PDB file of C-alpha atoms in Angstrom:
ATOM      1  CA  UNK A   1       2.478 -77.092 119.886  1.00 67.00           C
ATOM      2  CA  UNK A   2       1.190 -78.692 116.663  1.00 65.00           C
ATOM      3  CA  UNK A   3      -2.421 -78.038 117.699  1.00 64.00           C
ATOM      4  CA  UNK A   4      -1.647 -74.459 118.717  1.00 67.00           C
ATOM      5  CA  UNK A   5      -0.241 -73.682 115.247  1.00 61.00           C
ATOM      6  CA  UNK A   6      -2.809 -75.822 113.378  1.00 63.00           C
ATOM      7  CA  UNK A   7      -0.045 -78.118 112.135  1.00 63.00           C
ATOM      8  CA  UNK A   8      -1.284 -81.502 110.992  1.00 66.00           C
ATOM      9  CA  UNK A   9       0.556 -84.686 111.797  1.00 67.00           C
ATOM     10  CA  UNK A  10      -1.349 -86.443 109.019  1.00 70.00           C
ATOM     11  CA  UNK A  11       0.403 -87.898 106.033  1.00 68.00           C
ATOM     12  CA  UNK A  12       3.339 -89.270 107.971  1.00 71.00           C
ATOM     13  CA  UNK A  13       4.218 -92.580 106.373  1.00 75.00           C
ATOM     14  CA  UNK A  14       4.327 -95.686 108.514  1.00 79.00           C
ATOM     15  CA  UNK A  15       7.545 -96.488 106.637  1.00 84.00           C
ATOM     16  CA  UNK A  16       9.237 -93.477 108.220  1.00 79.00           C
ATOM     17  CA  UNK A  17      11.522 -93.968 111.191  1.00 86.00           C
ATOM     18  CA  UNK A  18      10.758 -92.096 114.409  1.00 84.00           C
ATOM     19  CA  UNK A  19      13.638 -89.733 113.646  1.00 88.00           C
ATOM     20  CA  UNK A  20      12.214 -89.002 110.170  1.00 84.00           C
ATOM     21  CA  UNK A  21       8.764 -88.376 111.645  1.00 80.00           C
ATOM     22  CA  UNK A  22      10.228 -85.985 114.240  1.00 82.00           C
ATOM     23  CA  UNK A  23      12.171 -84.171 111.529  1.00 82.00           C
ATOM     24  CA  UNK A  24       9.052 -83.839 109.346  1.00 77.00           C
ATOM     25  CA  UNK A  25       6.966 -82.543 112.261  1.00 79.00           C
ATOM     26  CA  UNK A  26       9.723 -80.098 113.225  1.00 80.00           C
ATOM     27  CA  UNK A  27       9.743 -78.735 109.668  1.00 78.00           C
ATOM     28  CA  UNK A  28       5.954 -78.413 109.689  1.00 75.00           C
ATOM     29  CA  UNK A  29       6.130 -76.598 113.030  1.00 77.00           C
ATOM     30  CA  UNK A  30       8.782 -74.238 111.689  1.00 76.00           C
ATOM     31  CA  UNK A  31       6.624 -73.418 108.676  1.00 74.00           C
ATOM     32  CA  UNK A  32       3.589 -72.963 110.928  1.00 71.00           C
ATOM     33  CA  UNK A  33       5.461 -70.699 113.300  1.00 71.00           C
ATOM     34  CA  UNK A  34       7.018 -68.456 110.650  1.00 71.00           C
ATOM     35  CA  UNK A  35       4.429 -68.622 107.856  1.00 70.00           C
ATOM     36  CA  UNK A  36       2.838 -65.235 108.549  1.00 68.00           C
ATOM     37  CA  UNK A  37       6.163 -63.402 108.760  1.00 69.00           C
ATOM     38  CA  UNK A  38       7.463 -65.048 105.580  1.00 66.00           C
ATOM     39  CA  UNK A  39       4.204 -64.416 103.736  1.00 64.00           C
ATOM     40  CA  UNK A  40       4.362 -60.719 104.629  1.00 65.00           C
ATOM     41  CA  UNK A  41       7.879 -60.463 103.176  1.00 62.00           C
ATOM     42  CA  UNK A  42       6.812 -61.159  99.619  1.00 58.00           C
ATOM     43  CA  UNK A  43       3.353 -62.644  99.397  1.00 72.00           C
ATOM     44  CA  UNK A  44       4.939 -66.083  99.451  1.00 76.00           C
ATOM     45  CA  UNK A  45       2.243 -68.757  99.933  1.00 81.00           C
ATOM     46  CA  UNK A  46       4.369 -70.435 102.590  1.00 76.00           C
ATOM     47  CA  UNK A  47       1.924 -73.076 103.758  1.00 76.00           C
ATOM     48  CA  UNK A  48       1.344 -74.222 100.185  1.00 82.00           C
ATOM     49  CA  UNK A  49       5.001 -74.739  99.259  1.00 82.00           C
ATOM     50  CA  UNK A  50       5.452 -77.727 101.508  1.00 73.00           C
ATOM     51  CA  UNK A  51       9.012 -77.411 102.779  1.00 78.00           C
ATOM     52  CA  UNK A  52      11.348 -74.881 104.289  1.00 78.00           C
ATOM     53  CA  UNK A  53      13.820 -75.348 101.439  1.00 81.00           C
ATOM     54  CA  UNK A  54      11.082 -74.592  98.867  1.00 84.00           C
ATOM     55  CA  UNK A  55      10.106 -71.469 100.805  1.00 82.00           C
ATOM     56  CA  UNK A  56      13.734 -70.335 101.062  1.00 81.00           C
ATOM     57  CA  UNK A  57      14.341 -70.834  97.330  1.00 87.00           C
ATOM     58  CA  UNK A  58      11.148 -68.964  96.436  1.00 88.00           C
ATOM     59  CA  UNK A  59      12.008 -66.086  98.773  1.00 84.00           C
ATOM     60  CA  UNK A  60      15.529 -65.795  97.314  1.00 88.00           C
ATOM     61  CA  UNK A  61      14.101 -65.723  93.797  1.00 92.00           C
ATOM     62  CA  UNK A  62      11.475 -63.117  94.757  1.00 89.00           C
ATOM     63  CA  UNK A  63      14.182 -60.941  96.344  1.00 89.00           C
ATOM     64  CA  UNK A  64      16.286 -61.252  93.181  1.00 93.00           C
ATOM     65  CA  UNK A  65      13.350 -60.220  90.982  1.00 93.00           C
ATOM     66  CA  UNK A  66      12.447 -57.329  93.309  1.00 92.00           C
ATOM     67  CA  UNK A  67      15.875 -55.825  92.615  1.00 94.00           C
ATOM     68  CA  UNK A  68      15.412 -55.849  88.822  1.00 93.00           C
ATOM     69  CA  UNK A  69      14.189 -52.986  86.673  1.00 92.00           C
ATOM     70  CA  UNK A  70      11.326 -53.224  84.184  1.00 89.00           C
ATOM     71  CA  UNK A  71      13.564 -54.050  81.200  1.00 89.00           C
ATOM     72  CA  UNK A  72      15.318 -56.830  83.111  1.00 93.00           C
ATOM     73  CA  UNK A  73      11.955 -58.215  84.238  1.00 91.00           C
ATOM     74  CA  UNK A  74      10.785 -58.240  80.608  1.00 88.00           C
ATOM     75  CA  UNK A  75      13.865 -60.316  79.734  1.00 90.00           C
ATOM     76  CA  UNK A  76      13.097 -62.727  82.599  1.00 91.00           C
ATOM     77  CA  UNK A  77       9.506 -62.921  81.388  1.00 87.00           C
ATOM     78  CA  UNK A  78      10.635 -63.893  77.892  1.00 87.00           C
ATOM     79  CA  UNK A  79      13.424 -66.201  79.117  1.00 91.00           C
ATOM     80  CA  UNK A  80      11.014 -68.425  81.029  1.00 88.00           C
ATOM     81  CA  UNK A  81       8.790 -68.727  77.984  1.00 84.00           C
ATOM     82  CA  UNK A  82       5.919 -66.416  78.839  1.00 77.00           C
ATOM     83  CA  UNK A  83       4.458 -64.856  75.693  1.00 74.00           C
ATOM     84  CA  UNK A  84       5.167 -61.195  75.047  1.00 69.00           C
ATOM     85  CA  UNK A  85       2.145 -60.964  72.803  1.00 67.00           C
ATOM     86  CA  UNK A  86      -0.367 -62.354  75.290  1.00 61.00           C
ATOM     87  CA  UNK A  87      -3.985 -61.251  75.094  1.00 56.00           C
ATOM     88  CA  UNK A  88      -3.201 -58.803  77.885  1.00 60.00           C
ATOM     89  CA  UNK A  89       0.572 -58.313  77.926  1.00 62.00           C
ATOM     90  CA  UNK A  90       2.027 -56.840  81.121  1.00 70.00           C
ATOM     91  CA  UNK A  91       2.924 -53.189  80.703  1.00 73.00           C
ATOM     92  CA  UNK A  92       4.116 -52.052  84.089  1.00 85.00           C
ATOM     93  CA  UNK A  93       6.968 -53.308  86.230  1.00 88.00           C
ATOM     94  CA  UNK A  94       4.654 -54.408  89.060  1.00 89.00           C
ATOM     95  CA  UNK A  95       2.495 -56.455  86.719  1.00 88.00           C
ATOM     96  CA  UNK A  96       5.581 -58.195  85.296  1.00 88.00           C
ATOM     97  CA  UNK A  97       6.834 -58.837  88.807  1.00 91.00           C
ATOM     98  CA  UNK A  98       3.491 -60.254  89.961  1.00 90.00           C
ATOM     99  CA  UNK A  99       3.326 -62.665  87.024  1.00 89.00           C
ATOM    100  CA  UNK A 100       6.911 -63.802  87.502  1.00 92.00           C
ATOM    101  CA  UNK A 101       6.302 -64.368  91.223  1.00 92.00           C
ATOM    102  CA  UNK A 102       3.289 -66.488  90.388  1.00 91.00           C
ATOM    103  CA  UNK A 103       5.484 -68.683  88.169  1.00 92.00           C
ATOM    104  CA  UNK A 104       8.062 -69.014  90.959  1.00 92.00           C
ATOM    105  CA  UNK A 105       5.375 -70.199  93.371  1.00 91.00           C
ATOM    106  CA  UNK A 106       3.846 -72.610  90.861  1.00 92.00           C
ATOM    107  CA  UNK A 107       7.254 -74.175  90.245  1.00 91.00           C
ATOM    108  CA  UNK A 108       7.836 -74.557  93.979  1.00 89.00           C
ATOM    109  CA  UNK A 109       4.435 -76.065  94.823  1.00 88.00           C
ATOM    110  CA  UNK A 110       3.912 -79.771  95.289  1.00 86.00           C
ATOM    111  CA  UNK A 111       1.746 -81.233  92.529  1.00 86.00           C
ATOM    112  CA  UNK A 112      -1.374 -81.552  94.713  1.00 84.00           C
ATOM    113  CA  UNK A 113      -1.194 -77.841  95.621  1.00 84.00           C
ATOM    114  CA  UNK A 114      -0.601 -76.890  92.005  1.00 85.00           C
ATOM    115  CA  UNK A 115      -3.682 -78.842  90.962  1.00 88.00           C
ATOM    116  CA  UNK A 116      -5.754 -76.816  93.446  1.00 85.00           C
ATOM    117  CA  UNK A 117      -4.403 -73.621  91.918  1.00 79.00           C
TER     118      UNK A 117
END
């Protein structure tokens, strides 16, 4: 099943118990199996977030932001420290939303994935 979904079993520590290894592989399989569906629900880079809990948190946050209006998104934008007077400040709701989503994904990514970004 791992091969079918292109799920790697690499990176499993020799210090891990068999139960921990099985749990890690099961999580990787779950991500592999549902990655396309989750990605289509909000452009969530599922395979890059590393764990189901990270994906779930990111998806909840994206859903919360999707429900906000432009003024509320501007407040979110300012609250997380993004500059209002950027060289190209976001003007439309979708642009604000896209930038905020990007921040959500960056915060959820493991450091090695963030470095690749």
